[in-house]
Every structure is written in structure tokens, then in C-alpha cells.
Short mmCIF file of C-alpha atoms in Angstrom, two decimals:
data_model
loop_
_atom_site.label_atom_id
_atom_site.label_comp_id
_atom_site.label_asym_id
_atom_site.label_seq_id
_atom_site.Cartn_x
_atom_site.Cartn_y
_atom_site.Cartn_z
CA MET A 22 41.80 -3.10 117.72
CA HIS A 23 41.95 -6.85 117.10
CA LEU A 24 38.96 -8.86 118.35
CA LEU A 25 38.53 -12.63 118.49
CA PHE A 26 34.92 -13.44 117.57
CA ALA A 27 34.22 -16.74 119.35
CA THR A 28 31.21 -18.56 117.90
CA SER A 29 29.88 -22.08 117.57
CA ILE A 30 29.75 -22.17 113.74
CA VAL A 31 31.94 -19.86 111.65
CA PRO A 32 30.40 -18.11 108.61
CA ASP A 33 30.46 -20.15 105.40
CA GLY A 34 28.78 -17.52 103.24
CA ALA A 35 25.53 -19.44 102.81
CA LEU A 36 23.44 -17.44 105.33
CA ALA A 37 21.12 -20.42 105.66
CA SER A 38 19.68 -19.50 109.07
CA GLY A 39 18.75 -16.44 111.08
CA TYR A 40 21.72 -17.06 113.38
CA GLU A 41 24.13 -16.99 110.43
CA ILE A 42 22.51 -13.87 108.98
CA ALA A 43 22.83 -12.09 112.32
CA ASN A 44 26.48 -13.13 112.68
CA ALA A 45 27.34 -11.80 109.22
CA ALA A 46 25.68 -8.46 109.99
CA ILE A 47 27.47 -8.10 113.34
CA ILE A 48 30.91 -9.02 111.99
CA ALA A 49 30.48 -6.61 109.07
CA ALA A 50 29.49 -3.81 111.46
CA LEU A 51 32.52 -4.46 113.70
CA ARG A 52 34.77 -4.18 110.67
CA ARG A 53 33.05 -1.01 109.46
CA ALA A 54 33.84 0.46 112.88
CA GLY A 55 37.55 -0.18 112.26
CA ALA A 56 38.07 -3.38 114.25
CA ARG A 57 40.11 -6.26 112.90
CA VAL A 58 37.98 -9.37 113.47
CA THR A 59 39.26 -12.95 113.56
CA VAL A 60 36.57 -15.60 113.88
CA ILE A 61 37.13 -18.83 115.83
CA GLY A 62 34.76 -21.80 115.90
CA PHE A 63 33.66 -24.92 114.02
CA THR A 64 32.51 -25.40 110.44
CA TRP A 65 29.57 -27.45 109.24
CA PRO A 66 30.82 -30.72 107.67
CA GLY A 67 31.77 -30.09 104.04
CA LYS A 68 31.34 -26.32 104.29
CA PRO A 69 34.64 -24.42 104.53
CA ALA A 70 34.94 -21.01 106.14
CA ALA A 71 33.94 -18.14 103.85
CA ASP A 72 36.92 -16.02 104.96
CA PRO A 73 39.74 -18.48 105.75
CA GLU A 74 42.41 -15.79 106.13
CA ASN A 75 40.51 -14.32 109.08
CA THR A 76 39.14 -17.55 110.55
CA VAL A 77 40.58 -20.14 112.95
CA VAL A 78 38.72 -23.44 112.48
CA LEU A 79 38.50 -25.93 115.35
CA GLY A 80 37.14 -28.70 113.14
CA ALA A 81 33.93 -29.76 111.42
CA ILE A 82 30.87 -30.62 113.48
CA ASP A 83 27.13 -31.10 113.05
CA VAL A 84 25.33 -29.98 116.21
CA ARG A 85 21.79 -30.24 114.87
CA THR A 86 19.77 -32.48 117.15
CA ASP A 87 17.34 -33.46 114.39
CA ASN A 88 20.25 -34.80 112.29
CA ALA A 89 21.67 -36.93 115.12
CA SER A 90 21.02 -40.61 115.71
CA ALA A 91 19.27 -41.79 118.85
CA ARG A 92 22.63 -43.08 120.10
CA GLN A 93 24.28 -39.69 119.57
CA LYS A 94 21.43 -37.86 121.33
CA LEU A 95 21.74 -40.18 124.35
CA ALA A 96 25.51 -39.66 124.37
CA TRP A 97 25.03 -35.89 124.42
CA VAL A 98 22.49 -36.13 127.24
CA GLY A 99 24.79 -38.38 129.28
CA LYS A 100 27.78 -36.12 128.73
CA ALA A 101 25.73 -33.07 129.72
CA LEU A 102 24.54 -34.69 132.95
CA LEU A 103 28.05 -35.84 133.87
CA SER A 104 29.77 -32.53 133.03
CA GLY A 105 27.18 -30.14 134.41
CA LEU A 106 27.07 -28.33 131.07
CA THR A 107 23.98 -27.52 129.06
CA PHE A 108 22.90 -29.90 126.30
CA ALA A 109 23.57 -27.15 123.75
CA SER A 110 27.12 -26.51 124.99
CA VAL A 111 28.16 -30.11 125.48
CA LYS A 112 27.65 -30.79 121.77
CA LEU A 113 30.53 -28.37 121.11
CA ARG A 114 32.94 -30.22 123.40
CA ALA A 115 34.27 -32.15 120.41
CA VAL A 116 37.74 -30.73 121.08
CA SER A 117 39.69 -30.29 124.29
CA ASP A 118 40.51 -27.11 126.17
CA ARG A 119 44.11 -27.57 125.01
CA ASP A 120 42.98 -27.61 121.37
CA VAL A 121 41.00 -24.40 121.83
CA LEU A 122 43.89 -22.66 123.60
CA ALA A 123 46.24 -23.65 120.77
CA ALA A 124 43.76 -22.25 118.26
CA ILE A 125 43.53 -19.01 120.22
CA GLU A 126 47.32 -18.75 120.11
CA ARG A 127 47.23 -19.15 116.33
CA ALA A 128 45.02 -16.09 116.10
CA GLY A 129 47.95 -13.94 117.23
CA PRO A 130 47.90 -10.98 119.63
CA PHE A 131 44.39 -9.61 120.17
CA ASP A 132 42.70 -7.14 122.48
CA GLY A 133 39.54 -8.90 123.57
CA TYR A 134 36.81 -11.41 122.82
CA VAL A 135 33.40 -11.04 121.26
CA LEU A 136 31.58 -14.01 122.80
CA ASN A 137 28.86 -14.74 120.29
CA SER A 138 25.89 -16.32 122.07
CA VAL A 139 25.93 -18.57 125.09
CA GLN A 140 26.47 -22.01 123.51
CA PHE A 141 30.16 -21.77 122.56
CA ALA A 142 31.05 -19.40 125.39
CA GLY A 143 29.41 -21.81 127.84
CA ALA A 144 31.25 -24.81 126.42
CA PHE A 145 34.69 -23.26 127.02
CA GLU A 146 33.80 -20.55 129.52
CA LYS A 147 36.96 -20.66 131.66
CA LEU A 148 39.21 -20.20 128.62
CA PHE A 149 37.74 -16.80 127.82
CA ALA A 150 38.15 -15.29 131.29
CA GLU A 151 41.70 -14.02 130.78
CA ARG A 152 40.76 -11.23 128.36
CA PRO A 153 38.02 -8.56 128.43
CA SER A 154 34.96 -9.44 126.43
CA ILE A 155 31.81 -8.22 124.76
CA PHE A 156 28.91 -10.66 125.04
CA VAL A 157 26.40 -10.93 122.19
CA ALA A 158 23.10 -12.37 123.44
CA HIS A 159 21.13 -13.46 120.38
CA ASN A 160 18.31 -14.53 122.68
CA VAL A 161 17.60 -14.79 126.38
CA GLU A 162 18.28 -18.49 126.19
CA HIS A 163 17.04 -19.46 129.64
CA LEU A 164 13.64 -17.92 128.93
CA SER A 165 13.44 -19.74 125.59
CA ALA A 166 14.28 -22.99 127.36
CA ARG A 167 11.46 -22.39 129.85
CA GLU A 168 9.01 -21.85 126.99
CA ASN A 169 10.30 -24.98 125.30
CA ALA A 170 9.72 -26.94 128.50
CA ALA A 171 6.15 -25.69 128.72
CA ALA A 172 5.51 -26.73 125.11
CA ALA A 173 7.26 -30.12 125.31
CA ASP A 174 5.11 -33.22 124.77
CA GLY A 175 6.99 -35.79 126.83
CA LEU A 176 8.16 -35.78 130.44
CA PHE A 177 11.82 -36.48 129.58
CA GLN A 178 12.01 -33.62 127.09
CA ARG A 179 10.25 -31.30 129.54
CA LEU A 180 12.71 -32.16 132.30
CA LEU A 181 15.66 -31.68 129.93
CA PHE A 182 14.46 -28.22 128.93
CA ARG A 183 13.91 -27.28 132.58
CA ARG A 184 17.48 -28.29 133.33
CA GLU A 185 18.69 -26.23 130.36
CA ALA A 186 16.77 -23.21 131.63
CA ARG A 187 18.27 -23.47 135.11
CA LEU A 188 21.85 -23.84 133.87
CA LEU A 189 21.50 -21.24 131.12
CA LYS A 190 20.29 -18.62 133.56
CA THR A 191 23.45 -19.06 135.64
CA VAL A 192 25.79 -19.01 132.62
CA GLU A 193 24.10 -15.96 131.09
CA GLU A 194 24.39 -14.10 134.39
CA ARG A 195 28.14 -14.86 134.57
CA LEU A 196 28.81 -13.88 130.95
CA CYS A 197 26.93 -10.59 131.37
CA ARG A 198 28.66 -9.83 134.67
CA ARG A 199 32.15 -10.43 133.24
CA ALA A 200 31.54 -8.60 129.96
CA ARG A 201 32.64 -5.00 129.48
CA PHE A 202 29.50 -4.57 127.36
CA VAL A 203 26.52 -6.65 126.23
CA PHE A 204 24.77 -6.56 122.86
CA THR A 205 21.22 -7.86 122.56
CA LEU A 206 18.99 -8.08 119.50
CA ALA A 207 15.82 -6.85 121.20
CA GLU A 208 15.19 -4.08 123.72
CA GLU A 209 13.29 -6.26 126.20
CA ASP A 210 16.21 -8.70 126.35
CA ARG A 211 18.39 -6.08 128.06
CA ALA A 212 16.16 -6.03 131.12
CA ALA A 213 15.67 -9.80 131.06
CA LEU A 214 19.47 -10.21 131.26
CA GLY A 215 19.84 -7.58 133.97
CA VAL A 216 21.88 -5.17 131.82
CA ALA A 217 19.30 -2.51 130.96
CA SER A 218 21.66 0.39 131.74
CA ASP A 219 23.03 2.21 128.69
CA ASN A 220 26.48 1.86 130.22
CA ARG A 221 26.13 -1.92 130.17
CA SER A 222 24.33 -2.78 126.95
CA ALA A 223 22.83 -1.75 123.62
CA VAL A 224 20.47 -3.25 121.06
CA LEU A 225 21.85 -4.23 117.65
CA PRO A 226 19.35 -3.56 114.84
CA LEU A 227 20.14 -6.04 112.07
CA VAL A 228 20.00 -6.34 108.29
CA THR A 229 19.89 -9.54 106.28
CA GLY A 230 22.70 -9.04 103.78
CA ALA A 231 25.79 -7.06 102.90
CA GLN A 232 23.88 -5.19 100.21
CA ALA A 233 20.32 -3.95 99.89
CA PRO A 234 18.07 -6.47 98.11
CA THR A 235 17.95 -6.14 94.33
CA LEU A 236 14.25 -6.22 93.56
CA LYS A 237 12.59 -7.05 90.28
CA SER A 238 9.41 -5.11 89.66
CA PRO A 239 6.64 -5.85 89.12
CA ARG A 240 6.69 -9.15 90.97
CA ARG A 241 4.52 -12.13 90.15
CA THR A 242 2.87 -14.20 92.87
CA ASP A 243 2.16 -17.92 92.78
CA CYS A 244 0.56 -18.33 96.23
CA ASP A 245 -1.33 -16.28 98.78
CA ALA A 246 1.09 -16.70 101.71
CA ALA A 247 4.58 -18.12 102.20
CA LEU A 248 6.61 -19.09 105.25
CA ILE A 249 10.21 -20.25 105.42
CA GLY A 250 12.25 -21.10 108.47
CA THR A 251 14.26 -23.54 110.56
CA TRP A 252 11.21 -25.34 111.92
CA THR A 253 13.28 -27.82 113.92
CA TRP A 254 14.30 -24.94 116.23
CA GLN A 255 11.77 -25.20 119.04
CA PRO A 256 10.66 -21.52 119.25
CA ASN A 257 9.98 -21.57 115.49
CA ARG A 258 8.13 -24.85 115.83
CA ILE A 259 5.91 -23.37 118.55
CA GLY A 260 4.95 -20.49 116.25
CA LEU A 261 4.28 -22.84 113.34
CA ASP A 262 2.07 -25.05 115.51
CA TRP A 263 0.10 -21.96 116.56
CA PHE A 264 -0.31 -20.85 112.95
CA LEU A 265 -1.38 -24.26 111.63
CA GLY A 266 -3.58 -25.08 114.60
CA LYS A 267 -5.16 -21.71 115.40
CA VAL A 268 -5.01 -19.50 112.29
CA VAL A 269 -5.18 -21.78 109.25
CA PRO A 270 -8.56 -23.35 110.16
CA HIS A 271 -10.11 -19.87 109.81
CA LEU A 272 -8.80 -19.34 106.26
CA ARG A 273 -11.02 -20.02 103.28
CA PRO A 274 -10.35 -23.42 101.62
CA ASP A 275 -8.84 -21.92 98.44
CA PHE A 276 -6.27 -19.80 100.32
CA ARG A 277 -2.87 -21.10 99.15
CA ILE A 278 -0.04 -21.37 101.70
CA ARG A 279 3.44 -22.65 100.89
CA ILE A 280 5.78 -23.57 103.76
CA ALA A 281 9.49 -24.09 103.04
CA GLY A 282 12.25 -25.48 105.23
CA HIS A 283 13.07 -28.79 106.87
CA MET A 284 9.96 -30.02 108.62
CA PRO A 285 10.12 -32.05 111.85
CA SER A 286 7.96 -35.13 112.16
CA GLY A 287 4.39 -34.65 113.24
CA VAL A 288 3.74 -31.36 111.45
CA ALA A 289 0.67 -31.51 109.23
CA SER A 290 -2.42 -29.57 108.21
CA LYS A 291 -5.84 -30.63 107.00
CA HIS A 292 -6.32 -27.35 105.15
CA PRO A 293 -6.38 -28.10 101.39
CA GLY A 294 -4.35 -25.02 100.54
CA VAL A 295 -1.32 -25.83 102.73
CA GLU A 296 1.72 -27.20 100.87
CA PHE A 297 5.01 -28.22 102.49
CA VAL A 298 7.72 -27.70 99.87
CA GLY A 299 10.93 -28.55 101.75
CA ARG A 300 14.14 -26.71 100.94
CA VAL A 301 14.05 -24.06 98.23
CA PRO A 302 17.03 -22.86 96.16
CA ASP A 303 16.35 -19.13 96.57
CA ALA A 304 14.69 -18.03 99.81
CA GLN A 305 14.17 -14.45 98.65
CA ALA A 306 12.55 -15.49 95.39
CA PHE A 307 10.34 -17.87 97.36
CA VAL A 308 8.92 -15.22 99.69
CA ARG A 309 8.58 -12.70 96.84
CA GLY A 310 6.31 -15.21 95.16
CA ALA A 311 3.71 -14.77 97.91
CA ALA A 312 1.06 -12.08 98.14
CA VAL A 313 1.55 -11.73 101.92
CA ILE A 314 4.02 -12.99 104.53
CA PRO A 315 2.73 -14.34 107.86
CA LEU A 316 5.14 -13.47 110.69
CA ILE A 317 4.11 -16.00 113.29
CA SER A 318 6.48 -15.92 116.25
CA THR A 319 4.77 -16.70 119.56
CA ALA A 320 7.79 -17.79 121.63
CA GLY A 321 11.48 -17.11 122.10
CA SER A 322 13.43 -13.91 122.52
CA GLY A 323 15.86 -11.94 120.40
CA VAL A 324 14.87 -10.63 116.98
CA GLN A 325 13.05 -12.30 114.11
CA LEU A 326 15.27 -12.10 111.03
CA LYS A 327 12.33 -13.07 108.79
CA THR A 328 10.57 -9.93 109.97
CA ILE A 329 13.57 -7.79 109.06
CA GLU A 330 13.88 -9.45 105.64
CA THR A 331 10.18 -8.94 104.95
CA PHE A 332 10.42 -5.25 105.82
CA GLU A 333 13.60 -4.83 103.74
CA LEU A 334 11.81 -6.33 100.76
CA GLY A 335 8.76 -4.12 101.35
CA LEU A 336 6.39 -7.11 101.30
CA PRO A 337 2.91 -7.04 102.86
CA SER A 338 2.77 -8.93 106.15
CA VAL A 339 0.58 -9.90 109.06
CA ALA A 340 2.55 -10.21 112.30
CA THR A 341 2.14 -11.29 115.88
CA SER A 342 3.41 -8.82 118.44
CA ARG A 343 6.25 -11.23 119.31
CA SER A 344 7.41 -11.09 115.67
CA LEU A 345 8.20 -7.39 116.08
CA ARG A 346 10.76 -7.85 118.89
CA GLY A 347 13.70 -5.57 118.29
CA ILE A 348 11.93 -3.63 115.52
CA ASP A 349 11.37 0.09 116.07
CA HIS A 350 9.77 0.85 112.71
CA ARG A 351 6.70 -0.95 111.36
CA PRO A 352 5.88 -0.28 107.69
CA SER A 353 2.40 0.73 106.64
CA ASN A 354 1.69 -2.64 104.97
CA CYS A 355 2.23 -4.66 108.17
CA VAL A 356 -0.86 -5.56 110.22
CA VAL A 357 -0.25 -6.65 113.84
CA THR A 358 -2.59 -8.95 115.74
CA ASP A 359 -2.31 -11.87 118.16
CA ASP A 360 -5.90 -12.99 117.66
CA PRO A 361 -6.01 -16.06 115.35
CA VAL A 362 -9.29 -15.13 113.68
CA ALA A 363 -8.20 -11.53 113.07
CA PHE A 364 -4.86 -12.87 111.80
CA ALA A 365 -6.64 -15.04 109.23
CA ARG A 366 -8.92 -12.19 108.10
CA ALA A 367 -5.92 -9.85 107.73
CA LEU A 368 -4.08 -12.42 105.60
CA GLU A 369 -7.04 -12.75 103.27
CA ALA A 370 -7.43 -8.98 102.98
CA ALA A 371 -3.72 -8.44 102.25
CA ALA A 372 -3.68 -11.19 99.62
CA ALA A 373 -6.70 -9.65 97.89
CA ASP A 374 -5.10 -6.18 97.74
CA ILE A 375 -1.32 -6.51 97.43
CA ARG A 376 0.51 -3.36 98.53
CA ASP A 377 4.30 -3.44 98.43
CA VAL A 378 6.32 -0.56 99.87
CA ASP A 379 9.89 0.70 99.45
CA GLY A 380 12.00 -1.08 102.06
CA SER A 381 15.19 0.92 101.49
CA ALA A 382 14.41 3.50 104.17
CA PHE A 383 13.87 0.74 106.74
CA ARG A 384 17.17 -0.90 105.82
CA GLY A 385 19.03 2.41 105.90
CA SER A 386 17.75 3.21 109.37
CA GLN A 387 18.73 -0.27 110.58
CA VAL A 388 22.32 0.05 109.31
CA LYS A 389 22.72 3.52 110.84
CA ALA A 390 21.46 2.38 114.24
CA LEU A 391 23.52 -0.83 114.09
CA ASP A 392 26.75 1.07 113.44
CA ALA A 393 26.02 3.52 116.27
CA ALA A 394 25.41 0.67 118.74
CA ILE A 395 28.60 -1.13 117.69
CA ARG A 396 30.67 2.02 118.21
CA LEU A 397 29.17 2.42 121.67
CA GLY A 398 30.24 -1.09 122.63
CA LEU A 399 33.72 -0.74 121.18
CA GLU A 400 34.27 2.43 123.20
CA LYS A 401 34.16 0.20 126.30
CA LEU A 402 37.09 -1.76 124.89
CA ALA A 403 38.97 1.24 123.47
CA PRO A 404 41.56 1.41 126.30
CA LEU A 405 42.38 -2.25 125.82
CA ARG A 406 44.71 -1.72 122.91
CA GLN A 407 47.03 0.32 125.07
CA GLU A 408 46.60 -2.04 128.04
CA ALA A 409 47.32 -5.16 125.99
CA PHE A 410 50.60 -3.90 124.56
CA ALA A 411 51.81 -1.68 127.41
#
């Protein structure tokens, strides 16, 4: 079976974000199940596709809003309003429908699409209607947009997010309705998308790399807690604001917190132990240098890849309940609480008594469940090979 994996940004091997980590895990699982997978989408500027022989590149594009000029942002907003597309999808309309169709032709004969998230599928939705599809919902995007609207500071941004939520709900409903099968990354997302039946959808448990982490023991710590993430993504920003504003004030002054990743303007903390360190060369080494990992999601849907990575590494953690979306197994060294004061106390206790665990069993169970879910979805497309070439 040959599948065309349609995505906004094709894998470049860097695995720099949770979205890219999830994509790599899903593509690898499809191939383990016996499918031939060709990926189609854009590259980041200056970052070639990791697997060029199995990738059709539409061009290079930077869709990050925080990297765009004010003029570019206004152009995107104007184009979205005129086209009726979402802000997220209109940024991908850097090529024409004709260009995309020509790229699809270059992929050769194939049996169906894997429409990876709503952004790219929404940008070129009509082009993907001629073949059966599987839809991969990384998040329930319209619910995330609603939460972003509620958290927005200005009226214009709030109105823009409300518009996104309204349009995304319609697009997600269409993609789910047309799909032979839907994959989500969290159990609750199946019901939120209206596909809770086992005949319509399955959850994909994820892992963060092709191989199990190679751990050096014993590990040495250089801070009490560490966080790393794409903080310019609004759901992550909401969690960070909660952590800095509600939890950190309850930590003792000498509690050392290092926060890595690109930081949007306006993020700060008066706590003397908080240090913003920017980008780090080795994300795994960075988190392994902390006594405990705070898992701080308070918004969004889908799964938290940082939670999965923390559990794979066997690191102590304190998590909000939202951080455990899509996770069936919680290790013994993870404390769960949504109360800011209790969260702070649990961080201090974990840092004072570091207890790592073996994360290999967690990873093994994730891979086994991921492969089973992928096979279930591919069974819905199994007759297509005969149909396509009859």
C-alpha cells in the first residue's frame, strides 16, 4: 500500500518540536506496518528533507508567526479574511493548486492520503477529496483556538482566535466525515471530534525517537527543575504563564529553575531562581540536568510530547492533569496536581529526594499500542490497493 502523507512541514531530521517528533513516530509506525509512505509538504528555509527519495517538496516556507514582520502578519490576516481560510492555513498558500497537483502527480500511483493535521489539509482541502484518506488530528484545533481567544490580551487577537475557532470546527468536521479513519493523540479528542466509535478512530500512543534513549548513569544535576518548549505556541504559553504566575511564587527563593526555548516578549519572573537560557544544543541533556521536570500544560488538546519524553527517560516529574492527556500509564515518580501550592511543594520534595525509574517498560508499551492502532487504521484502507489498480 502506497500512502501520500500530506503535511505542512516535511521531516528534516532535527525533531525540534513536538509536532515534528509526533510526525516521525507516526511515519515510522506506518512503515513498520508495511506501508510505503511518500511525504509531501514544505521545508523550513535552509533545512532540506531528511528523506529526499521519499519526499515531494513544495518549496521552502517559514510559517512561524513570531518570526514574521508586522507587514507579513497583516498580509496573512488580509488574505485569510478575503479567502475564508483560517489564518493557519492561509500561510501555506504560498503555492497554487496547480503546483500541488503537479507535486502529487510526481509522487506516482498511490492508494490514499494521510492528512496530517488540519492546517495543510485545510489549505488545499478540495485537492485531497479524490482519494480516500486517513485524518491525523494532532489536536482538536477549534477547542485550542477557543482557549487562545479566552487568554488573548487584545481585542483584535481575541476576535482573530474566535474566527479561527469557528472555521476550524467546520473544517475538522468535514475532514473527519470524509476520512475512512481518524487518528487522535488523546482519548478525549475522539469524542470532541465526534468520532468516538472504534470503527471510526483510534488513539496513537507516541514515542519521542526511533530508538530508546541511551542513558548515562548516574546522572548529575545542575538545577532543581527544567522546562523546555516552543513557548511561542499559544497553548504552551498559557501553561508557562500559569507556572510562572501561580506556582513559582510559592517556591523557596533558592529553588533553581532553568527554562529553555525561544521566549516571546513579555515573559518574565521576579523569582531569583528562574533563569531563561534560550536555545540549548541538546534537549535531552538539558532535562537530564534537572532534579525534577515540571509538566505544566493547562490548555490545548492532543498529547504532550514532553510528558512522554520525561516518562521515557524515567525522570521525576510533577504534572498537571492536562499534561497527562493521551497517557495511560503514569510512573511511580510522577506526582499529579492542579493546585499551584501543592505543585510547588511537590517540586521541592522531588528535588530533595531524586528518584529516577526505568522508562523502558513505558516506551515498550507505547510502541506496542502505537503499532496496533496503526494496523487498525490501515485495515480501513486495505481494499484500496485492489480498488485503485482494478
